[in-house]
Amino acid sequence: MEIKEVQLLILITTVIVLILVITLIFFFSFFQQKKTAYLIKQRETQQKFDKEINKSKLEIQEQALQNISWEIHDNIGQLLSVAKMQLNIVQINLPEEEKNKIIETGEIVSKSLQELRDLAKSLSPDTIKNIGLLASTKLEIDRFNRLNVINATFSMNDKSYNLSNEKEIILFRILQEFCNNTLKYSKAENLKITFNYTNNYLEINAEDDGIGFDFNNKKNHTGIGLLNIKSRATLIGADIDLISNKNKGTKLHIRCLK
């Protein structure tokens, strides 16, 4: 075989090998892209599914809170109102000393009735829709201070605006969850909530000076309260950061687009 023929054979072989390599690379790349696209779509589908599940759970919770609110307002509230009326009737024919005791009892019933009504308002989604996140938070702070269970303060910058109903309800529930955990577990003396309205987003900070907890311990991340906070924030696309250390209190930072 002549040299030219050998060279031609080598050239043809090289070209064929190159074509095969390029073809293999192309098909590998093509299938890799298809696989990646499939995995992305699968992940998006799972995320949508998880979001719908969380949304359904939150809707069930909101309905349960609505029912509790109605129960407190309509049934328990009415019973206390009747009890107060009966006390007023009883005190008419009593001696002055006994009458004063009945009056004091009546005042306690009145305060209890007012606290129950305020609690019913804080549980009702309709109240938050009607008066908004800002007013609802202020009412909750006032309620805490009337109960004398903690020194609660609220502050905000000069400007404010309303978010969508869904965002405001969910943000309020997140704050309620944080406050409830503070009252139940933290042994805190002070609770501070601040709102900072910017042109593009609302920034919320809540912090207490309680005993805190070990945030690095993953077991502390599985509580219902913390899971509720995370799932609610995800539902409205809010950024959330929870920081806690033993004996250094707990801080919650929320950033929600306008």
PDB file of N, CA and C in Angstrom, residues 98-198:
ATOM      1  N   GLU A  98     -71.957  43.689 100.867  1.00  0.00           N
ATOM      2  CA  GLU A  98     -72.078  42.600  99.896  1.00  0.00           C
ATOM      3  C   GLU A  98     -72.177  43.154  98.481  1.00  0.00           C
ATOM      4  N   LYS A  99     -72.814  44.315  98.358  1.00  0.00           N
ATOM      5  CA  LYS A  99     -72.980  44.931  97.039  1.00  0.00           C
ATOM      6  C   LYS A  99     -71.617  45.273  96.436  1.00  0.00           C
ATOM      7  N   ASN A 100     -70.692  45.766  97.279  1.00  0.00           N
ATOM      8  CA  ASN A 100     -69.351  46.111  96.784  1.00  0.00           C
ATOM      9  C   ASN A 100     -68.622  44.888  96.243  1.00  0.00           C
ATOM     10  N   LYS A 101     -68.816  43.741  96.917  1.00  0.00           N
ATOM     11  CA  LYS A 101     -68.181  42.505  96.450  1.00  0.00           C
ATOM     12  C   LYS A 101     -68.740  42.089  95.089  1.00  0.00           C
ATOM     13  N   ILE A 102     -70.066  42.258  94.948  1.00  0.00           N
ATOM     14  CA  ILE A 102     -70.692  41.912  93.677  1.00  0.00           C
ATOM     15  C   ILE A 102     -70.208  42.852  92.571  1.00  0.00           C
ATOM     16  N   ILE A 103     -70.050  44.127  92.917  1.00  0.00           N
ATOM     17  CA  ILE A 103     -69.558  45.105  91.929  1.00  0.00           C
ATOM     18  C   ILE A 103     -68.157  44.735  91.467  1.00  0.00           C
ATOM     19  N   GLU A 104     -67.306  44.343  92.433  1.00  0.00           N
ATOM     20  CA  GLU A 104     -65.939  43.932  92.078  1.00  0.00           C
ATOM     21  C   GLU A 104     -65.961  42.707  91.172  1.00  0.00           C
ATOM     22  N   THR A 105     -66.834  41.757  91.503  1.00  0.00           N
ATOM     23  CA  THR A 105     -66.962  40.553  90.667  1.00  0.00           C
ATOM     24  C   THR A 105     -67.458  40.926  89.277  1.00  0.00           C
ATOM     25  N   GLY A 106     -68.402  41.860  89.236  1.00  0.00           N
ATOM     26  CA  GLY A 106     -68.916  42.327  87.949  1.00  0.00           C
ATOM     27  C   GLY A 106     -67.834  42.973  87.100  1.00  0.00           C
ATOM     28  N   GLU A 107     -66.943  43.719  87.744  1.00  0.00           N
ATOM     29  CA  GLU A 107     -65.839  44.358  87.020  1.00  0.00           C
ATOM     30  C   GLU A 107     -64.879  43.318  86.446  1.00  0.00           C
ATOM     31  N   ILE A 108     -64.631  42.250  87.224  1.00  0.00           N
ATOM     32  CA  ILE A 108     -63.770  41.162  86.735  1.00  0.00           C
ATOM     33  C   ILE A 108     -64.404  40.484  85.534  1.00  0.00           C
ATOM     34  N   VAL A 109     -65.729  40.252  85.620  1.00  0.00           N
ATOM     35  CA  VAL A 109     -66.439  39.645  84.493  1.00  0.00           C
ATOM     36  C   VAL A 109     -66.356  40.553  83.271  1.00  0.00           C
ATOM     37  N   SER A 110     -66.486  41.867  83.478  1.00  0.00           N
ATOM     38  CA  SER A 110     -66.415  42.825  82.363  1.00  0.00           C
ATOM     39  C   SER A 110     -65.041  42.807  81.701  1.00  0.00           C
ATOM     40  N   LYS A 111     -63.999  42.761  82.527  1.00  0.00           N
ATOM     41  CA  LYS A 111     -62.646  42.704  81.977  1.00  0.00           C
ATOM     42  C   LYS A 111     -62.426  41.400  81.213  1.00  0.00           C
ATOM     43  N   SER A 112     -62.932  40.307  81.790  1.00  0.00           N
ATOM     44  CA  SER A 112     -62.796  39.012  81.110  1.00  0.00           C
ATOM     45  C   SER A 112     -63.527  39.030  79.775  1.00  0.00           C
ATOM     46  N   LEU A 113     -64.699  39.641  79.758  1.00  0.00           N
ATOM     47  CA  LEU A 113     -65.480  39.734  78.529  1.00  0.00           C
ATOM     48  C   LEU A 113     -64.738  40.542  77.482  1.00  0.00           C
ATOM     49  N   GLN A 114     -64.116  41.647  77.894  1.00  0.00           N
ATOM     50  CA  GLN A 114     -63.366  42.480  76.952  1.00  0.00           C
ATOM     51  C   GLN A 114     -62.148  41.740  76.411  1.00  0.00           C
ATOM     52  N   GLU A 115     -61.452  41.009  77.295  1.00  0.00           N
ATOM     53  CA  GLU A 115     -60.280  40.254  76.852  1.00  0.00           C
ATOM     54  C   GLU A 115     -60.672  39.163  75.860  1.00  0.00           C
ATOM     55  N   LEU A 116     -61.794  38.507  76.126  1.00  0.00           N
ATOM     56  CA  LEU A 116     -62.265  37.461  75.210  1.00  0.00           C
ATOM     57  C   LEU A 116     -62.646  38.056  73.861  1.00  0.00           C
ATOM     58  N   ARG A 117     -63.268  39.212  73.871  1.00  0.00           N
ATOM     59  CA  ARG A 117     -63.634  39.864  72.616  1.00  0.00           C
ATOM     60  C   ARG A 117     -62.396  40.263  71.822  1.00  0.00           C
ATOM     61  N   ASP A 118     -61.393  40.784  72.525  1.00  0.00           N
ATOM     62  CA  ASP A 118     -60.146  41.151  71.835  1.00  0.00           C
ATOM     63  C   ASP A 118     -59.440  39.909  71.293  1.00  0.00           C
ATOM     64  N   LEU A 119     -59.479  38.818  72.070  1.00  0.00           N
ATOM     65  CA  LEU A 119     -58.883  37.569  71.608  1.00  0.00           C
ATOM     66  C   LEU A 119     -59.621  37.061  70.373  1.00  0.00           C
ATOM     67  N   ALA A 120     -60.943  37.147  70.399  1.00  0.00           N
ATOM     68  CA  ALA A 120     -61.741  36.716  69.249  1.00  0.00           C
ATOM     69  C   ALA A 120     -61.379  37.528  68.004  1.00  0.00           C
ATOM     70  N   LYS A 121     -61.156  38.822  68.181  1.00  0.00           N
ATOM     71  CA  LYS A 121     -60.775  39.668  67.051  1.00  0.00           C
ATOM     72  C   LYS A 121     -59.426  39.245  66.477  1.00  0.00           C
ATOM     73  N   SER A 122     -58.483  38.935  67.366  1.00  0.00           N
ATOM     74  CA  SER A 122     -57.137  38.578  66.898  1.00  0.00           C
ATOM     75  C   SER A 122     -57.131  37.231  66.178  1.00  0.00           C
ATOM     76  N   LEU A 123     -58.118  36.382  66.492  1.00  0.00           N
ATOM     77  CA  LEU A 123     -58.187  35.073  65.842  1.00  0.00           C
ATOM     78  C   LEU A 123     -58.938  35.124  64.510  1.00  0.00           C
ATOM     79  N   SER A 124     -59.756  36.129  64.334  1.00  0.00           N
ATOM     80  CA  SER A 124     -60.608  36.194  63.145  1.00  0.00           C
ATOM     81  C   SER A 124     -59.865  36.775  61.944  1.00  0.00           C
ATOM     82  N   PRO A 125     -59.786  36.046  60.818  1.00  0.00           N
ATOM     83  CA  PRO A 125     -59.167  36.584  59.598  1.00  0.00           C
ATOM     84  C   PRO A 125     -59.890  37.821  59.084  1.00  0.00           C
ATOM     85  N   ASP A 126     -61.207  37.898  59.325  1.00  0.00           N
ATOM     86  CA  ASP A 126     -61.984  39.044  58.852  1.00  0.00           C
ATOM     87  C   ASP A 126     -61.520  40.338  59.510  1.00  0.00           C
ATOM     88  N   THR A 127     -61.160  40.254  60.792  1.00  0.00           N
ATOM     89  CA  THR A 127     -60.686  41.444  61.499  1.00  0.00           C
ATOM     90  C   THR A 127     -59.399  41.969  60.878  1.00  0.00           C
ATOM     91  N   ILE A 128     -58.485  41.041  60.580  1.00  0.00           N
ATOM     92  CA  ILE A 128     -57.207  41.446  59.980  1.00  0.00           C
ATOM     93  C   ILE A 128     -57.440  42.052  58.602  1.00  0.00           C
ATOM     94  N   LYS A 129     -58.379  41.464  57.839  1.00  0.00           N
ATOM     95  CA  LYS A 129     -58.708  42.016  56.524  1.00  0.00           C
ATOM     96  C   LYS A 129     -59.267  43.427  56.644  1.00  0.00           C
ATOM     97  N   ASN A 130     -60.109  43.632  57.661  1.00  0.00           N
ATOM     98  CA  ASN A 130     -60.800  44.914  57.796  1.00  0.00           C
ATOM     99  C   ASN A 130     -59.910  46.033  58.327  1.00  0.00           C
ATOM    100  N   ILE A 131     -59.099  45.730  59.337  1.00  0.00           N
ATOM    101  CA  ILE A 131     -58.303  46.803  59.955  1.00  0.00           C
ATOM    102  C   ILE A 131     -56.838  46.767  59.537  1.00  0.00           C
ATOM    103  N   GLY A 132     -56.382  45.661  58.941  1.00  0.00           N
ATOM    104  CA  GLY A 132     -55.024  45.598  58.420  1.00  0.00           C
ATOM    105  C   GLY A 132     -54.001  45.063  59.410  1.00  0.00           C
ATOM    106  N   LEU A 133     -52.829  44.774  58.876  1.00  0.00           N
ATOM    107  CA  LEU A 133     -51.740  44.187  59.664  1.00  0.00           C
ATOM    108  C   LEU A 133     -51.267  45.122  60.763  1.00  0.00           C
ATOM    109  N   LEU A 134     -51.090  46.378  60.426  1.00  0.00           N
ATOM    110  CA  LEU A 134     -50.530  47.343  61.376  1.00  0.00           C
ATOM    111  C   LEU A 134     -51.418  47.491  62.609  1.00  0.00           C
ATOM    112  N   ALA A 135     -52.710  47.753  62.384  1.00  0.00           N
ATOM    113  CA  ALA A 135     -53.638  47.939  63.503  1.00  0.00           C
ATOM    114  C   ALA A 135     -53.808  46.647  64.303  1.00  0.00           C
ATOM    115  N   SER A 136     -53.836  45.511  63.608  1.00  0.00           N
ATOM    116  CA  SER A 136     -53.987  44.221  64.295  1.00  0.00           C
ATOM    117  C   SER A 136     -52.804  43.961  65.220  1.00  0.00           C
ATOM    118  N   THR A 137     -51.603  44.290  64.754  1.00  0.00           N
ATOM    119  CA  THR A 137     -50.401  44.092  65.573  1.00  0.00           C
ATOM    120  C   THR A 137     -50.425  44.999  66.792  1.00  0.00           C
ATOM    121  N   LYS A 138     -50.842  46.249  66.613  1.00  0.00           N
ATOM    122  CA  LYS A 138     -50.930  47.177  67.735  1.00  0.00           C
ATOM    123  C   LYS A 138     -51.941  46.690  68.779  1.00  0.00           C
ATOM    124  N   LEU A 139     -53.070  46.165  68.313  1.00  0.00           N
ATOM    125  CA  LEU A 139     -54.075  45.628  69.239  1.00  0.00           C
ATOM    126  C   LEU A 139     -53.523  44.453  70.037  1.00  0.00           C
ATOM    127  N   GLU A 140     -52.739  43.603  69.358  1.00  0.00           N
ATOM    128  CA  GLU A 140     -52.144  42.448  70.034  1.00  0.00           C
ATOM    129  C   GLU A 140     -51.145  42.898  71.098  1.00  0.00           C
ATOM    130  N   ILE A 141     -50.353  43.910  70.774  1.00  0.00           N
ATOM    131  CA  ILE A 141     -49.386  44.459  71.734  1.00  0.00           C
ATOM    132  C   ILE A 141     -50.118  45.038  72.944  1.00  0.00           C
ATOM    133  N   ASP A 142     -51.190  45.788  72.678  1.00  0.00           N
ATOM    134  CA  ASP A 142     -51.978  46.371  73.778  1.00  0.00           C
ATOM    135  C   ASP A 142     -52.578  45.285  74.660  1.00  0.00           C
ATOM    136  N   ARG A 143     -53.022  44.209  74.043  1.00  0.00           N
ATOM    137  CA  ARG A 143     -53.618  43.099  74.806  1.00  0.00           C
ATOM    138  C   ARG A 143     -52.593  42.465  75.732  1.00  0.00           C
ATOM    139  N   PHE A 144     -51.380  42.245  75.225  1.00  0.00           N
ATOM    140  CA  PHE A 144     -50.311  41.680  76.058  1.00  0.00           C
ATOM    141  C   PHE A 144     -50.034  42.567  77.272  1.00  0.00           C
ATOM    142  N   ASN A 145     -49.985  43.872  77.034  1.00  0.00           N
ATOM    143  CA  ASN A 145     -49.676  44.800  78.121  1.00  0.00           C
ATOM    144  C   ASN A 145     -50.811  44.860  79.156  1.00  0.00           C
ATOM    145  N   ARG A 146     -52.065  44.755  78.701  1.00  0.00           N
ATOM    146  CA  ARG A 146     -53.185  44.750  79.651  1.00  0.00           C
ATOM    147  C   ARG A 146     -53.155  43.507  80.532  1.00  0.00           C
ATOM    148  N   LEU A 147     -52.701  42.398  79.949  1.00  0.00           N
ATOM    149  CA  LEU A 147     -52.634  41.153  80.712  1.00  0.00           C
ATOM    150  C   LEU A 147     -51.480  41.144  81.717  1.00  0.00           C
ATOM    151  N   ASN A 148     -50.562  42.095  81.575  1.00  0.00           N
ATOM    152  CA  ASN A 148     -49.395  42.195  82.461  1.00  0.00           C
ATOM    153  C   ASN A 148     -48.531  40.938  82.462  1.00  0.00           C
ATOM    154  N   VAL A 149     -48.490  40.251  81.327  1.00  0.00           N
ATOM    155  CA  VAL A 149     -47.665  39.045  81.255  1.00  0.00           C
ATOM    156  C   VAL A 149     -46.270  39.350  80.705  1.00  0.00           C
ATOM    157  N   ILE A 150     -46.147  40.487  80.024  1.00  0.00           N
ATOM    158  CA  ILE A 150     -44.868  40.863  79.433  1.00  0.00           C
ATOM    159  C   ILE A 150     -44.916  42.345  79.073  1.00  0.00           C
ATOM    160  N   ASN A 151     -43.774  42.972  79.048  1.00  0.00           N
ATOM    161  CA  ASN A 151     -43.690  44.361  78.619  1.00  0.00           C
ATOM    162  C   ASN A 151     -43.490  44.381  77.101  1.00  0.00           C
ATOM    163  N   ALA A 152     -44.538  44.693  76.366  1.00  0.00           N
ATOM    164  CA  ALA A 152     -44.491  44.634  74.905  1.00  0.00           C
ATOM    165  C   ALA A 152     -44.470  46.039  74.323  1.00  0.00           C
ATOM    166  N   THR A 153     -43.609  46.248  73.332  1.00  0.00           N
ATOM    167  CA  THR A 153     -43.521  47.554  72.688  1.00  0.00           C
ATOM    168  C   THR A 153     -43.583  47.389  71.171  1.00  0.00           C
ATOM    169  N   PHE A 154     -44.062  48.433  70.512  1.00  0.00           N
ATOM    170  CA  PHE A 154     -44.176  48.430  69.053  1.00  0.00           C
ATOM    171  C   PHE A 154     -43.655  49.763  68.521  1.00  0.00           C
ATOM    172  N   SER A 155     -42.925  49.706  67.418  1.00  0.00           N
ATOM    173  CA  SER A 155     -42.448  50.929  66.783  1.00  0.00           C
ATOM    174  C   SER A 155     -42.396  50.723  65.271  1.00  0.00           C
ATOM    175  N   MET A 156     -42.412  51.830  64.534  1.00  0.00           N
ATOM    176  CA  MET A 156     -42.378  51.756  63.074  1.00  0.00           C
ATOM    177  C   MET A 156     -41.815  53.058  62.524  1.00  0.00           C
ATOM    178  N   ASN A 157     -41.440  53.033  61.239  1.00  0.00           N
ATOM    179  CA  ASN A 157     -40.992  54.257  60.606  1.00  0.00           C
ATOM    180  C   ASN A 157     -42.206  55.099  60.203  1.00  0.00           C
ATOM    181  N   ASP A 158     -41.951  56.258  59.609  1.00  0.00           N
ATOM    182  CA  ASP A 158     -43.018  57.236  59.384  1.00  0.00           C
ATOM    183  C   ASP A 158     -44.065  56.802  58.363  1.00  0.00           C
ATOM    184  N   LYS A 159     -43.643  56.117  57.314  1.00  0.00           N
ATOM    185  CA  LYS A 159     -44.605  55.774  56.262  1.00  0.00           C
ATOM    186  C   LYS A 159     -45.100  54.338  56.417  1.00  0.00           C
ATOM    187  N   SER A 160     -46.290  54.087  55.868  1.00  0.00           N
ATOM    188  CA  SER A 160     -46.841  52.731  55.888  1.00  0.00           C
ATOM    189  C   SER A 160     -47.759  52.560  54.676  1.00  0.00           C
ATOM    190  N   TYR A 161     -48.042  51.308  54.345  1.00  0.00           N
ATOM    191  CA  TYR A 161     -48.958  50.995  53.251  1.00  0.00           C
ATOM    192  C   TYR A 161     -49.517  49.594  53.496  1.00  0.00           C
ATOM    193  N   ASN A 162     -50.580  49.268  52.762  1.00  0.00           N
ATOM    194  CA  ASN A 162     -51.211  47.967  52.913  1.00  0.00           C
ATOM    195  C   ASN A 162     -50.652  46.978  51.903  1.00  0.00           C
ATOM    196  N   LEU A 163     -50.446  45.749  52.347  1.00  0.00           N
ATOM    197  CA  LEU A 163     -50.094  44.651  51.458  1.00  0.00           C
ATOM    198  C   LEU A 163     -51.384  43.931  51.061  1.00  0.00           C
ATOM    199  N   SER A 164     -51.270  42.871  50.289  1.00  0.00           N
ATOM    200  CA  SER A 164     -52.453  42.086  49.943  1.00  0.00           C
ATOM    201  C   SER A 164     -53.018  41.436  51.200  1.00  0.00           C
ATOM    202  N   ASN A 165     -54.321  41.103  51.165  1.00  0.00           N
ATOM    203  CA  ASN A 165     -54.954  40.468  52.321  1.00  0.00           C
ATOM    204  C   ASN A 165     -54.235  39.196  52.741  1.00  0.00           C
ATOM    205  N   GLU A 166     -53.863  38.376  51.736  1.00  0.00           N
ATOM    206  CA  GLU A 166     -53.190  37.111  52.029  1.00  0.00           C
ATOM    207  C   GLU A 166     -51.873  37.353  52.765  1.00  0.00           C
ATOM    208  N   LYS A 167     -51.084  38.311  52.271  1.00  0.00           N
ATOM    209  CA  LYS A 167     -49.789  38.592  52.902  1.00  0.00           C
ATOM    210  C   LYS A 167     -49.971  39.125  54.314  1.00  0.00           C
ATOM    211  N   GLU A 168     -50.919  40.024  54.499  1.00  0.00           N
ATOM    212  CA  GLU A 168     -51.102  40.626  55.825  1.00  0.00           C
ATOM    213  C   GLU A 168     -51.586  39.594  56.845  1.00  0.00           C
ATOM    214  N   ILE A 169     -52.510  38.722  56.433  1.00  0.00           N
ATOM    215  CA  ILE A 169     -52.993  37.683  57.350  1.00  0.00           C
ATOM    216  C   ILE A 169     -51.860  36.740  57.734  1.00  0.00           C
ATOM    217  N   ILE A 170     -51.073  36.312  56.739  1.00  0.00           N
ATOM    218  CA  ILE A 170     -49.997  35.360  57.008  1.00  0.00           C
ATOM    219  C   ILE A 170     -48.898  35.996  57.858  1.00  0.00           C
ATOM    220  N   LEU A 171     -48.549  37.251  57.577  1.00  0.00           N
ATOM    221  CA  LEU A 171     -47.534  37.939  58.387  1.00  0.00           C
ATOM    222  C   LEU A 171     -48.004  38.089  59.833  1.00  0.00           C
ATOM    223  N   PHE A 172     -49.285  38.386  60.005  1.00  0.00           N
ATOM    224  CA  PHE A 172     -49.816  38.508  61.368  1.00  0.00           C
ATOM    225  C   PHE A 172     -49.783  37.173  62.094  1.00  0.00           C
ATOM    226  N   ARG A 173     -50.120  36.086  61.381  1.00  0.00           N
ATOM    227  CA  ARG A 173     -50.082  34.754  61.997  1.00  0.00           C
ATOM    228  C   ARG A 173     -48.651  34.375  62.372  1.00  0.00           C
ATOM    229  N   ILE A 174     -47.675  34.759  61.554  1.00  0.00           N
ATOM    230  CA  ILE A 174     -46.274  34.487  61.883  1.00  0.00           C
ATOM    231  C   ILE A 174     -45.900  35.212  63.176  1.00  0.00           C
ATOM    232  N   LEU A 175     -46.293  36.482  63.267  1.00  0.00           N
ATOM    233  CA  LEU A 175     -46.006  37.252  64.476  1.00  0.00           C
ATOM    234  C   LEU A 175     -46.727  36.661  65.684  1.00  0.00           C
ATOM    235  N   GLN A 176     -47.975  36.227  65.491  1.00  0.00           N
ATOM    236  CA  GLN A 176     -48.712  35.586  66.585  1.00  0.00           C
ATOM    237  C   GLN A 176     -47.994  34.330  67.067  1.00  0.00           C
ATOM    238  N   GLU A 177     -47.508  33.538  66.120  1.00  0.00           N
ATOM    239  CA  GLU A 177     -46.805  32.305  66.472  1.00  0.00           C
ATOM    240  C   GLU A 177     -45.555  32.628  67.288  1.00  0.00           C
ATOM    241  N   PHE A 178     -44.806  33.633  66.844  1.00  0.00           N
ATOM    242  CA  PHE A 178     -43.598  34.036  67.570  1.00  0.00           C
ATOM    243  C   PHE A 178     -43.961  34.528  68.971  1.00  0.00           C
ATOM    244  N   CYS A 179     -44.988  35.387  69.063  1.00  0.00           N
ATOM    245  CA  CYS A 179     -45.392  35.941  70.360  1.00  0.00           C
ATOM    246  C   CYS A 179     -45.904  34.851  71.296  1.00  0.00           C
ATOM    247  N   ASN A 180     -46.675  33.922  70.768  1.00  0.00           N
ATOM    248  CA  ASN A 180     -47.189  32.826  71.596  1.00  0.00           C
ATOM    249  C   ASN A 180     -46.050  31.976  72.156  1.00  0.00           C
ATOM    250  N   ASN A 181     -45.045  31.702  71.309  1.00  0.00           N
ATOM    251  CA  ASN A 181     -43.882  30.957  71.785  1.00  0.00           C
ATOM    252  C   ASN A 181     -43.134  31.734  72.862  1.00  0.00           C
ATOM    253  N   THR A 182     -43.058  33.056  72.673  1.00  0.00           N
ATOM    254  CA  THR A 182     -42.402  33.902  73.664  1.00  0.00           C
ATOM    255  C   THR A 182     -43.127  33.818  75.005  1.00  0.00           C
ATOM    256  N   LEU A 183     -44.461  33.936  74.969  1.00  0.00           N
ATOM    257  CA  LEU A 183     -45.245  33.918  76.208  1.00  0.00           C
ATOM    258  C   LEU A 183     -45.213  32.555  76.883  1.00  0.00           C
ATOM    259  N   LYS A 184     -45.215  31.483  76.086  1.00  0.00           N
ATOM    260  CA  LYS A 184     -45.294  30.133  76.643  1.00  0.00           C
ATOM    261  C   LYS A 184     -43.962  29.619  77.171  1.00  0.00           C
ATOM    262  N   TYR A 185     -42.890  29.866  76.416  1.00  0.00           N
ATOM    263  CA  TYR A 185     -41.649  29.144  76.692  1.00  0.00           C
ATOM    264  C   TYR A 185     -40.449  30.017  77.069  1.00  0.00           C
ATOM    265  N   SER A 186     -40.452  31.279  76.666  1.00  0.00           N
ATOM    266  CA  SER A 186     -39.194  32.043  76.737  1.00  0.00           C
ATOM    267  C   SER A 186     -38.869  32.593  78.115  1.00  0.00           C
ATOM    268  N   LYS A 187     -39.915  32.774  78.968  1.00  0.00           N
ATOM    269  CA  LYS A 187     -39.725  33.418  80.283  1.00  0.00           C
ATOM    270  C   LYS A 187     -39.165  34.830  80.112  1.00  0.00           C
ATOM    271  N   ALA A 188     -39.529  35.457  79.010  1.00  0.00           N
ATOM    272  CA  ALA A 188     -39.018  36.801  78.709  1.00  0.00           C
ATOM    273  C   ALA A 188     -39.776  37.863  79.504  1.00  0.00           C
ATOM    274  N   GLU A 189     -39.095  38.977  79.752  1.00  0.00           N
ATOM    275  CA  GLU A 189     -39.726  40.118  80.402  1.00  0.00           C
ATOM    276  C   GLU A 189     -40.132  41.173  79.377  1.00  0.00           C
ATOM    277  N   ASN A 190     -39.456  41.175  78.250  1.00  0.00           N
ATOM    278  CA  ASN A 190     -39.710  42.201  77.236  1.00  0.00           C
ATOM    279  C   ASN A 190     -39.875  41.586  75.847  1.00  0.00           C
ATOM    280  N   LEU A 191     -40.792  42.164  75.099  1.00  0.00           N
ATOM    281  CA  LEU A 191     -41.042  41.781  73.713  1.00  0.00           C
ATOM    282  C   LEU A 191     -41.091  43.049  72.878  1.00  0.00           C
ATOM    283  N   LYS A 192     -40.340  43.047  71.785  1.00  0.00           N
ATOM    284  CA  LYS A 192     -40.252  44.253  70.949  1.00  0.00           C
ATOM    285  C   LYS A 192     -40.526  43.886  69.496  1.00  0.00           C
ATOM    286  N   ILE A 193     -41.432  44.639  68.872  1.00  0.00           N
ATOM    287  CA  ILE A 193     -41.751  44.435  67.458  1.00  0.00           C
ATOM    288  C   ILE A 193     -41.589  45.761  66.718  1.00  0.00           C
ATOM    289  N   THR A 194     -40.909  45.731  65.590  1.00  0.00           N
ATOM    290  CA  THR A 194     -40.714  46.938  64.782  1.00  0.00           C
ATOM    291  C   THR A 194     -41.093  46.668  63.336  1.00  0.00           C
ATOM    292  N   PHE A 195     -41.718  47.661  62.708  1.00  0.00           N
ATOM    293  CA  PHE A 195     -42.063  47.617  61.285  1.00  0.00           C
ATOM    294  C   PHE A 195     -41.239  48.685  60.565  1.00  0.00           C
ATOM    295  N   ASN A 196     -40.637  48.289  59.465  1.00  0.00           N
ATOM    296  CA  ASN A 196     -39.901  49.252  58.641  1.00  0.00           C
ATOM    297  C   ASN A 196     -40.406  49.147  57.202  1.00  0.00           C
ATOM    298  N   TYR A 197     -41.195  50.131  56.785  1.00  0.00           N
ATOM    299  CA  TYR A 197     -41.744  50.144  55.433  1.00  0.00           C
ATOM    300  C   TYR A 197     -40.779  50.845  54.487  1.00  0.00           C
ATOM    301  N   THR A 198     -40.346  50.152  53.446  1.00  0.00           N
ATOM    302  CA  THR A 198     -39.525  50.769  52.410  1.00  0.00           C
ATOM    303  C   THR A 198     -40.347  50.841  51.118  1.00  0.00           C
TER     304      THR A 198
END
